[in-house]
Every structure is written in C-alpha cells, then in structure tokens.
Amino acid sequence: MTEPSATGKIAIAAPPEKVYSLVSDPGALAGMAEEYEGHRWVGAAGAAVGAKFRGRNRRGIRRWSTLSTITDADEGKRFAFEVTTVAGLPVARWQYDIEASGDGCVAVESTWDRRPGWLRGPTSLFTGVWKRDDANRANIAATLARLKAAAES
C-alpha cells in the first residue's frame, strides 16, 4: 500500500479497546468526524469484515452519500473501510490504527484518496473541496481531538 494522502496521530489516556469501540462504531464516529454525519447498515448489523454501510456526508449545504465496506476489524488494533460512490467508483480508504502506549494508546487516522483522476473534478465540484488532502488533514486533526475527548471522558 502507498503512503496515505493524509494522516494524523494523537496520544489518548484510554485503553486501546475503548478507542477501537468508538472508531469501529459508524454511529459514534459520525459524532466525531467533520464531514461524515451518519450511516445505515446495508445487509449487515455490525462492524465486521465485509459489512457495508451507506454513509451520509455533509459540508455546509452540500450533502452526498457513499458506500463503505469494512476491510479490517482487528479489535483494539485496526479498523478500516473502503469508500465508493453509490455507483461503485473508488473514493477513499479510511484506517484507524491503535497501539498501546504507557497508560493508554496512540491512535493514528489515515486516508488514501482512491479517486481516479477524471473523478476528482466532479467530486470536488459536488463536495466543494478542491484541495482534498489539505481538507482531510484538517478533518483528521479535528476528529482525533474529539476521539481523545470522548475516549478520556
């Protein structure tokens, strides 16, 4: 796998299992993320490899949905999913790596932009984000800060 297009990490004074339970729950994740605001399971009832969920996303007045397939669900260590458009075109991979450290853990959130070159213009117009990597770095920093607050409360 290539290097992520955006990534960030944060130390959290909570056990890895607690942090994992937050990032692997699409409902809880919606409360911490910048653009992602909710989900609906598609033929599944929980976070397991192969499970799919339709994500609802928002940036200002712009709204869009995606389809995500969970690819990694290693409790306390890694949670990841591949995102596609509703038409099945690749959009991104999102991954949360958690490593025990001292009295807590370190959480790393990373994303890989998977959009084909020809799809970047239309999706940027639709979402209002022209510098996706920069926006994702800012979104990741905000999400990780909220994850830390939620896990440590």
Tab-separated table of C-alpha atoms in Angstrom:
chain	number	residue	atom	x	y	z
A	1	MET	CA	0.000	0.000	0.000
A	2	THR	CA	1.252	3.501	-0.800
A	3	GLU	CA	1.671	6.266	1.744
A	4	PRO	CA	-1.592	7.838	2.927
A	5	SER	CA	-2.642	11.109	1.330
A	6	ALA	CA	-3.484	12.492	4.797
A	7	THR	CA	-2.762	11.204	8.296
A	8	GLY	CA	-2.597	12.288	11.904
A	9	LYS	CA	-1.979	10.772	15.339
A	10	ILE	CA	-2.787	11.511	18.938
A	11	ALA	CA	-1.966	10.071	22.364
A	12	ILE	CA	-5.065	9.065	24.306
A	13	ALA	CA	-5.259	8.224	28.018
A	14	ALA	CA	-7.661	5.323	27.473
A	15	PRO	CA	-7.262	1.627	26.705
A	16	PRO	CA	-6.961	0.619	23.031
A	17	GLU	CA	-10.197	-1.392	23.286
A	18	LYS	CA	-12.185	1.715	24.259
A	19	VAL	CA	-10.734	3.746	21.405
A	20	TYR	CA	-11.436	0.878	18.996
A	21	SER	CA	-15.049	0.661	20.160
A	22	LEU	CA	-15.507	4.336	19.220
A	23	VAL	CA	-13.874	4.274	15.774
A	24	SER	CA	-15.455	0.949	14.786
A	25	ASP	CA	-18.973	2.194	15.521
A	26	PRO	CA	-20.107	4.237	12.492
A	27	GLY	CA	-22.713	5.964	14.675
A	28	ALA	CA	-20.143	7.082	17.269
A	29	LEU	CA	-17.696	8.036	14.530
A	30	ALA	CA	-20.323	10.341	12.988
A	31	GLY	CA	-20.348	12.339	16.217
A	32	MET	CA	-16.613	12.943	15.961
A	33	ALA	CA	-15.993	13.390	12.224
A	34	GLU	CA	-16.114	16.637	10.236
A	35	GLU	CA	-17.962	15.663	7.035
A	36	TYR	CA	-19.398	12.263	7.916
A	37	GLU	CA	-22.699	12.613	9.756
A	38	GLY	CA	-24.388	9.228	9.872
A	39	HIS	CA	-24.917	5.775	8.424
A	40	ARG	CA	-27.285	2.979	7.610
A	41	TRP	CA	-26.146	-0.656	7.565
A	42	VAL	CA	-26.607	-2.395	4.210
A	43	GLY	CA	-27.305	-6.089	4.724
A	44	ALA	CA	-25.342	-6.084	7.986
A	45	ALA	CA	-25.937	-5.302	11.633
A	46	GLY	CA	-22.477	-4.505	12.923
A	47	ALA	CA	-18.827	-3.790	12.254
A	48	ALA	CA	-17.229	-6.906	10.792
A	49	VAL	CA	-15.013	-7.500	7.783
A	50	GLY	CA	-17.192	-7.436	4.682
A	51	ALA	CA	-20.042	-5.478	6.311
A	52	LYS	CA	-21.305	-2.486	4.334
A	53	PHE	CA	-22.822	0.792	5.387
A	54	ARG	CA	-24.163	3.777	3.482
A	55	GLY	CA	-22.620	6.957	4.825
A	56	ARG	CA	-24.319	10.346	4.899
A	57	ASN	CA	-21.882	13.203	4.427
A	58	ARG	CA	-22.213	16.953	4.633
A	59	ARG	CA	-20.101	20.045	4.112
A	60	GLY	CA	-22.052	23.252	4.565
A	61	ILE	CA	-25.168	22.989	2.419
A	62	ARG	CA	-23.673	20.210	0.277
A	63	ARG	CA	-24.748	16.637	1.033
A	64	TRP	CA	-23.745	13.317	-0.501
A	65	SER	CA	-23.770	9.638	0.308
A	66	THR	CA	-21.192	6.908	-0.108
A	67	LEU	CA	-20.994	3.163	0.318
A	68	SER	CA	-18.327	1.774	2.648
A	69	THR	CA	-17.094	-1.792	3.033
A	70	ILE	CA	-15.231	-2.759	6.198
A	71	THR	CA	-11.873	-4.341	5.308
A	72	ASP	CA	-10.170	-4.563	8.712
A	73	ALA	CA	-11.744	-5.162	12.121
A	74	ASP	CA	-8.934	-6.225	14.472
A	75	GLU	CA	-10.295	-5.311	17.906
A	76	GLY	CA	-8.111	-2.868	19.797
A	77	LYS	CA	-5.662	-2.564	16.878
A	78	ARG	CA	-7.084	-1.605	13.478
A	79	PHE	CA	-10.369	-0.624	11.888
A	80	ALA	CA	-10.556	0.286	8.190
A	81	PHE	CA	-13.018	0.633	5.366
A	82	GLU	CA	-13.017	1.317	1.624
A	83	VAL	CA	-15.361	4.041	0.393
A	84	THR	CA	-17.006	4.089	-3.022
A	85	THR	CA	-19.594	6.255	-4.711
A	86	VAL	CA	-23.115	4.865	-4.775
A	87	ALA	CA	-22.260	3.831	-8.370
A	88	GLY	CA	-19.302	1.768	-7.093
A	89	LEU	CA	-16.447	4.077	-8.140
A	90	PRO	CA	-13.494	4.166	-5.699
A	91	VAL	CA	-13.283	7.218	-3.433
A	92	ALA	CA	-11.011	6.547	-0.430
A	93	ARG	CA	-9.706	4.196	2.213
A	94	TRP	CA	-10.000	5.251	5.862
A	95	GLN	CA	-7.951	3.463	8.503
A	96	TYR	CA	-7.591	3.748	12.286
A	97	ASP	CA	-4.526	2.135	13.860
A	98	ILE	CA	-4.335	1.894	17.638
A	99	GLU	CA	-1.235	0.960	19.598
A	100	ALA	CA	-0.978	0.521	23.366
A	101	SER	CA	1.379	3.038	24.945
A	102	GLY	CA	2.050	3.622	28.640
A	103	ASP	CA	-1.250	4.332	30.406
A	104	GLY	CA	-3.239	4.498	27.183
A	105	CYS	CA	-2.658	4.314	23.474
A	106	VAL	CA	-1.738	6.189	20.339
A	107	ALA	CA	-4.401	6.438	17.633
A	108	VAL	CA	-3.467	7.073	14.005
A	109	GLU	CA	-6.106	8.054	11.473
A	110	SER	CA	-5.124	7.817	7.801
A	111	THR	CA	-6.809	8.125	4.446
A	112	TRP	CA	-5.859	7.284	0.905
A	113	ASP	CA	-7.525	9.157	-1.944
A	114	ARG	CA	-8.615	6.408	-4.361
A	115	ARG	CA	-10.497	8.571	-6.872
A	116	PRO	CA	-9.423	8.158	-10.491
A	117	GLY	CA	-8.066	11.414	-11.933
A	118	TRP	CA	-11.149	12.021	-14.071
A	119	LEU	CA	-13.421	11.755	-10.985
A	120	ARG	CA	-11.563	14.354	-8.895
A	121	GLY	CA	-13.026	17.402	-10.668
A	122	PRO	CA	-16.673	16.296	-10.474
A	123	THR	CA	-16.411	15.172	-6.841
A	124	SER	CA	-14.631	18.404	-5.889
A	125	LEU	CA	-17.403	20.414	-7.526
A	126	PHE	CA	-20.040	18.315	-5.764
A	127	THR	CA	-18.455	18.469	-2.278
A	128	GLY	CA	-16.974	21.969	-2.539
A	129	VAL	CA	-13.496	20.678	-1.621
A	130	TRP	CA	-10.805	21.364	-4.229
A	131	LYS	CA	-7.771	20.578	-2.047
A	132	ARG	CA	-8.965	17.255	-0.634
A	133	ASP	CA	-5.662	16.259	1.030
A	134	ASP	CA	-5.461	19.590	2.890
A	135	ALA	CA	-9.112	19.324	3.935
A	136	ASN	CA	-8.600	15.742	5.101
A	137	ARG	CA	-5.569	16.703	7.212
A	138	ALA	CA	-7.678	19.369	8.960
A	139	ASN	CA	-10.628	16.972	9.300
A	140	ILE	CA	-8.387	14.260	10.768
A	141	ALA	CA	-6.943	16.671	13.363
A	142	ALA	CA	-10.465	17.668	14.439
A	143	THR	CA	-11.700	14.064	14.519
A	144	LEU	CA	-8.726	12.876	16.575
A	145	ALA	CA	-9.223	15.700	19.106
A	146	ARG	CA	-12.878	14.678	19.507
A	147	LEU	CA	-11.906	10.995	19.726
A	148	LYS	CA	-9.473	11.807	22.532
A	149	ALA	CA	-12.133	13.782	24.420
A	150	ALA	CA	-14.717	11.002	24.015
A	151	ALA	CA	-12.340	8.188	24.991
A	152	GLU	CA	-10.976	10.021	28.022
A	153	SER	CA	-14.384	11.067	29.388
